[in-house]
Amino acid sequence: LGLDLSTQKLKAVLLNTRLENVAHAEVKFDSDLPEFRTSGGVNAGAAKNEFYVQPVMWVKALDMVLDRLVVQGGDLSTVMAVSGSAQQHGSLYWSRSGLQTLRNLDADKFLHTQIDDSAFTVHRTPIWMDGTTGEQCEQMEEAVGGRDKMVEITGSKCYERFTGPQIRKVFQQRPDVYRNTERISLVSSFLASIFLGD
């Protein structure tokens, strides 16, 4: 089973042991999940350059894409390996109850009925398009001795879309939310967490 969680959609492909396509499906966020009111797979916030998604949209998309594979005749009970890829730099903030839910998922129920808003402390999770952390980038570069030092240490200057400044922004502007966050996942590890139940 291969999954790709891009900005606009979630794609899935089911291959057999000869690497032949058994089934494939996709869920386009704008058209298949209109209740989340995305445009190009994202929501624009009130602030300039603010872009986010609601994590539960991705959970519901996962339910839908797996169901579409089954409708095409895919037998998910035969899956021997899962591979995933996802957009870079997005971050998800798990609550304690969310992690408990992950560890106790019921295979007879849809994921989105179990992993709801209460699973996350940040309900508008920033994605790679977000550009609202300029102040945090400056602070982080100053903390290590300037932009050149940041490049020397990390190989890159601090970009607003990077996860580090996004986390710093939550820490600074929403300390209670940060304190109640049990785990922070990248979008790519988010899918792995669901499949692993942890």
mmCIF file of C-alpha atoms in Angstrom:
data_model
loop_
_atom_site.group_PDB
_atom_site.id
_atom_site.type_symbol
_atom_site.label_atom_id
_atom_site.label_comp_id
_atom_site.label_asym_id
_atom_site.label_seq_id
_atom_site.Cartn_x
_atom_site.Cartn_y
_atom_site.Cartn_z
ATOM 1 C CA LEU A 1 0.000 0.000 0.000
ATOM 2 C CA GLY A 2 1.449 3.339 -1.028
ATOM 3 C CA LEU A 3 0.084 6.685 0.152
ATOM 4 C CA ASP A 4 0.904 10.249 -0.863
ATOM 5 C CA LEU A 5 -0.551 13.102 1.179
ATOM 6 C CA SER A 6 0.019 16.166 -0.991
ATOM 7 C CA THR A 7 -1.362 19.660 -0.602
ATOM 8 C CA GLN A 8 -4.424 19.077 -2.810
ATOM 9 C CA LYS A 9 -5.223 15.388 -2.314
ATOM 10 C CA LEU A 10 -4.483 12.020 -0.745
ATOM 11 C CA LYS A 11 -3.574 9.315 -3.252
ATOM 12 C CA ALA A 12 -3.312 5.577 -2.615
ATOM 13 C CA VAL A 13 -2.145 2.635 -4.666
ATOM 14 C CA LEU A 14 -2.362 -1.054 -3.845
ATOM 15 C CA LEU A 15 0.204 -3.284 -5.547
ATOM 16 C CA ASN A 16 0.550 -7.062 -5.614
ATOM 17 C CA THR A 17 3.805 -8.982 -5.078
ATOM 18 C CA ARG A 18 4.639 -8.535 -8.783
ATOM 19 C CA LEU A 19 4.268 -4.751 -8.316
ATOM 20 C CA GLU A 20 1.153 -4.700 -10.488
ATOM 21 C CA ASN A 21 -1.513 -2.119 -9.723
ATOM 22 C CA VAL A 22 -4.436 -3.856 -8.008
ATOM 23 C CA ALA A 23 -6.337 -0.693 -7.101
ATOM 24 C CA HIS A 24 -5.731 3.031 -6.876
ATOM 25 C CA ALA A 25 -7.776 5.898 -5.531
ATOM 26 C CA GLU A 26 -7.568 9.522 -4.536
ATOM 27 C CA VAL A 27 -9.470 12.008 -2.436
ATOM 28 C CA LYS A 28 -9.379 15.616 -3.610
ATOM 29 C CA PHE A 29 -9.811 17.850 -0.598
ATOM 30 C CA ASP A 30 -11.653 20.686 -2.351
ATOM 31 C CA SER A 31 -14.265 18.572 -4.132
ATOM 32 C CA ASP A 32 -14.494 15.391 -2.034
ATOM 33 C CA LEU A 33 -14.455 17.109 1.358
ATOM 34 C CA PRO A 34 -16.262 20.421 0.743
ATOM 35 C CA GLU A 35 -17.201 20.765 4.412
ATOM 36 C CA PHE A 36 -13.602 21.854 5.125
ATOM 37 C CA ARG A 37 -13.881 24.737 2.625
ATOM 38 C CA THR A 38 -10.375 24.438 1.237
ATOM 39 C CA SER A 39 -9.089 26.054 -1.926
ATOM 40 C CA GLY A 40 -6.201 24.182 -3.486
ATOM 41 C CA GLY A 41 -6.322 21.904 -0.447
ATOM 42 C CA VAL A 42 -5.686 24.663 2.100
ATOM 43 C CA ASN A 43 -7.466 27.303 4.137
ATOM 44 C CA ALA A 44 -6.278 30.900 4.139
ATOM 45 C CA GLY A 45 -6.200 32.501 7.564
ATOM 46 C CA ALA A 46 -6.980 36.062 8.603
ATOM 47 C CA ALA A 47 -3.313 37.063 8.829
ATOM 48 C CA LYS A 48 -1.260 37.849 5.749
ATOM 49 C CA ASN A 49 0.459 34.683 4.440
ATOM 50 C CA GLU A 50 -1.368 32.438 6.927
ATOM 51 C CA PHE A 51 -2.249 29.011 5.512
ATOM 52 C CA TYR A 52 -3.492 25.984 7.401
ATOM 53 C CA VAL A 53 -5.604 22.847 7.278
ATOM 54 C CA GLN A 54 -7.753 21.086 9.816
ATOM 55 C CA PRO A 55 -6.030 17.781 10.699
ATOM 56 C CA VAL A 56 -9.353 15.944 10.859
ATOM 57 C CA MET A 57 -9.713 16.566 7.118
ATOM 58 C CA TRP A 58 -6.693 14.342 6.506
ATOM 59 C CA VAL A 59 -8.120 11.676 8.836
ATOM 60 C CA LYS A 60 -11.408 11.663 6.940
ATOM 61 C CA ALA A 61 -9.543 11.564 3.617
ATOM 62 C CA LEU A 62 -7.655 8.478 4.796
ATOM 63 C CA ASP A 63 -10.950 6.741 5.597
ATOM 64 C CA MET A 64 -12.302 7.653 2.185
ATOM 65 C CA VAL A 65 -9.264 6.628 0.152
ATOM 66 C CA LEU A 66 -9.020 3.242 1.890
ATOM 67 C CA ASP A 67 -12.739 2.672 1.346
ATOM 68 C CA ARG A 68 -12.358 3.505 -2.347
ATOM 69 C CA LEU A 69 -9.609 0.887 -2.643
ATOM 70 C CA VAL A 70 -11.920 -1.715 -1.083
ATOM 71 C CA VAL A 71 -14.786 -0.764 -3.417
ATOM 72 C CA GLN A 72 -12.414 -1.437 -6.338
ATOM 73 C CA GLY A 73 -11.780 -4.936 -4.995
ATOM 74 C CA GLY A 74 -8.646 -4.240 -2.999
ATOM 75 C CA ASP A 75 -8.209 -6.590 -0.045
ATOM 76 C CA LEU A 76 -6.560 -4.542 2.683
ATOM 77 C CA SER A 77 -6.165 -7.628 4.884
ATOM 78 C CA THR A 78 -3.423 -8.798 2.507
ATOM 79 C CA VAL A 79 -1.280 -5.666 2.871
ATOM 80 C CA MET A 80 2.248 -6.641 3.866
ATOM 81 C CA ALA A 81 3.921 -3.225 3.752
ATOM 82 C CA VAL A 82 2.916 0.421 3.807
ATOM 83 C CA SER A 83 4.865 3.266 2.240
ATOM 84 C CA GLY A 84 4.017 6.904 2.601
ATOM 85 C CA SER A 85 5.096 10.323 1.462
ATOM 86 C CA ALA A 86 3.700 13.724 2.312
ATOM 87 C CA GLN A 87 4.120 17.443 1.915
ATOM 88 C CA GLN A 88 7.041 18.898 3.820
ATOM 89 C CA HIS A 89 7.062 21.242 6.802
ATOM 90 C CA GLY A 90 3.509 20.811 8.067
ATOM 91 C CA SER A 91 3.166 20.077 11.776
ATOM 92 C CA LEU A 92 0.399 18.460 13.816
ATOM 93 C CA TYR A 93 -0.006 18.853 17.565
ATOM 94 C CA TRP A 94 -1.389 15.775 19.360
ATOM 95 C CA SER A 95 -3.262 15.999 22.648
ATOM 96 C CA ARG A 96 -2.910 13.405 25.413
ATOM 97 C CA SER A 97 -6.381 12.061 24.619
ATOM 98 C CA GLY A 98 -5.447 11.912 20.933
ATOM 99 C CA LEU A 99 -2.490 9.655 21.662
ATOM 100 C CA GLN A 100 -4.672 7.476 23.896
ATOM 101 C CA THR A 101 -7.177 7.205 21.062
ATOM 102 C CA LEU A 102 -4.405 6.195 18.650
ATOM 103 C CA ARG A 103 -3.414 3.351 20.956
ATOM 104 C CA ASN A 104 -6.993 2.092 21.183
ATOM 105 C CA LEU A 105 -8.351 2.378 17.645
ATOM 106 C CA ASP A 106 -11.263 0.106 16.775
ATOM 107 C CA ALA A 107 -10.807 -1.486 13.340
ATOM 108 C CA ASP A 108 -14.585 -1.824 12.986
ATOM 109 C CA LYS A 109 -15.098 1.946 13.068
ATOM 110 C CA PHE A 110 -14.095 4.707 10.686
ATOM 111 C CA LEU A 111 -10.993 6.589 11.775
ATOM 112 C CA HIS A 112 -12.680 9.987 11.608
ATOM 113 C CA THR A 113 -15.275 8.872 14.162
ATOM 114 C CA GLN A 114 -12.438 8.116 16.577
ATOM 115 C CA ILE A 115 -9.752 10.699 15.753
ATOM 116 C CA ASP A 116 -11.675 13.962 15.974
ATOM 117 C CA ASP A 117 -10.801 17.534 16.961
ATOM 118 C CA SER A 118 -10.126 16.430 20.542
ATOM 119 C CA ALA A 119 -7.104 14.467 19.272
ATOM 120 C CA PHE A 120 -5.297 17.717 18.466
ATOM 121 C CA THR A 121 -4.402 20.816 20.446
ATOM 122 C CA VAL A 122 -3.998 22.943 17.302
ATOM 123 C CA HIS A 123 -7.050 22.665 15.054
ATOM 124 C CA ARG A 124 -5.654 24.905 12.324
ATOM 125 C CA THR A 125 -2.341 23.249 11.636
ATOM 126 C CA PRO A 126 0.173 25.283 9.631
ATOM 127 C CA ILE A 127 1.389 23.843 6.342
ATOM 128 C CA TRP A 128 4.363 24.533 4.082
ATOM 129 C CA MET A 129 2.679 27.579 2.491
ATOM 130 C CA ASP A 130 2.425 29.451 5.796
ATOM 131 C CA GLY A 131 4.612 32.532 6.037
ATOM 132 C CA THR A 132 3.678 33.998 9.417
ATOM 133 C CA THR A 133 6.822 33.179 11.401
ATOM 134 C CA GLY A 134 9.281 35.839 10.239
ATOM 135 C CA GLU A 135 9.756 37.069 13.803
ATOM 136 C CA GLN A 136 10.472 33.551 15.056
ATOM 137 C CA CYS A 137 12.976 32.972 12.234
ATOM 138 C CA GLU A 138 14.849 36.144 13.189
ATOM 139 C CA GLN A 139 14.899 35.099 16.849
ATOM 140 C CA MET A 140 16.206 31.626 16.026
ATOM 141 C CA GLU A 141 18.947 32.957 13.757
ATOM 142 C CA GLU A 142 19.978 35.524 16.368
ATOM 143 C CA ALA A 143 20.084 32.804 19.037
ATOM 144 C CA VAL A 144 22.749 30.852 17.132
ATOM 145 C CA GLY A 145 24.813 33.880 16.095
ATOM 146 C CA GLY A 146 23.119 35.092 12.921
ATOM 147 C CA ARG A 147 21.943 33.818 9.557
ATOM 148 C CA ASP A 148 25.398 32.701 8.392
ATOM 149 C CA LYS A 149 25.847 30.653 11.558
ATOM 150 C CA MET A 150 22.412 29.084 11.054
ATOM 151 C CA VAL A 151 23.439 28.082 7.524
ATOM 152 C CA GLU A 152 26.719 26.685 8.839
ATOM 153 C CA ILE A 153 24.944 24.628 11.521
ATOM 154 C CA THR A 154 21.903 23.427 9.572
ATOM 155 C CA GLY A 155 22.725 23.901 5.903
ATOM 156 C CA SER A 156 19.902 26.413 5.475
ATOM 157 C CA LYS A 157 18.718 29.770 6.654
ATOM 158 C CA CYS A 158 15.541 29.763 8.711
ATOM 159 C CA TYR A 159 12.482 29.780 6.439
ATOM 160 C CA GLU A 160 9.026 30.730 7.713
ATOM 161 C CA ARG A 161 7.519 27.449 6.514
ATOM 162 C CA PHE A 162 10.002 25.312 8.481
ATOM 163 C CA THR A 163 8.647 23.365 11.437
ATOM 164 C CA GLY A 164 11.023 24.863 14.032
ATOM 165 C CA PRO A 165 9.737 28.435 13.780
ATOM 166 C CA GLN A 166 6.157 27.147 13.529
ATOM 167 C CA ILE A 167 6.587 25.302 16.840
ATOM 168 C CA ARG A 168 8.228 28.373 18.375
ATOM 169 C CA LYS A 169 5.236 30.477 17.312
ATOM 170 C CA VAL A 170 2.804 28.123 19.068
ATOM 171 C CA PHE A 171 5.069 28.108 22.144
ATOM 172 C CA GLN A 172 5.189 31.909 22.252
ATOM 173 C CA GLN A 173 1.652 32.842 21.263
ATOM 174 C CA ARG A 174 -0.321 29.932 22.704
ATOM 175 C CA PRO A 175 1.630 28.634 25.726
ATOM 176 C CA ASP A 176 -1.346 26.704 27.146
ATOM 177 C CA VAL A 177 -1.815 24.891 23.838
ATOM 178 C CA TYR A 178 1.902 24.096 23.671
ATOM 179 C CA ARG A 179 1.899 22.834 27.275
ATOM 180 C CA ASN A 180 -1.049 20.530 26.512
ATOM 181 C CA THR A 181 0.615 19.100 23.408
ATOM 182 C CA GLU A 182 1.938 15.583 23.984
ATOM 183 C CA ARG A 183 3.585 15.078 20.596
ATOM 184 C CA ILE A 184 4.317 17.081 17.473
ATOM 185 C CA SER A 185 4.273 15.188 14.174
ATOM 186 C CA LEU A 186 5.307 16.120 10.686
ATOM 187 C CA VAL A 187 2.623 15.419 8.098
ATOM 188 C CA SER A 188 4.563 12.361 6.883
ATOM 189 C CA SER A 189 4.926 10.862 10.368
ATOM 190 C CA PHE A 190 1.262 11.654 11.066
ATOM 191 C CA LEU A 191 0.152 8.917 8.656
ATOM 192 C CA ALA A 192 2.668 6.484 10.154
ATOM 193 C CA SER A 193 1.330 7.245 13.651
ATOM 194 C CA ILE A 194 -2.179 6.326 12.570
ATOM 195 C CA PHE A 195 -1.123 3.036 10.980
ATOM 196 C CA LEU A 196 1.122 2.130 13.921
ATOM 197 C CA GLY A 197 -1.409 3.173 16.529
ATOM 198 C CA ASP A 198 1.162 5.346 18.289
#
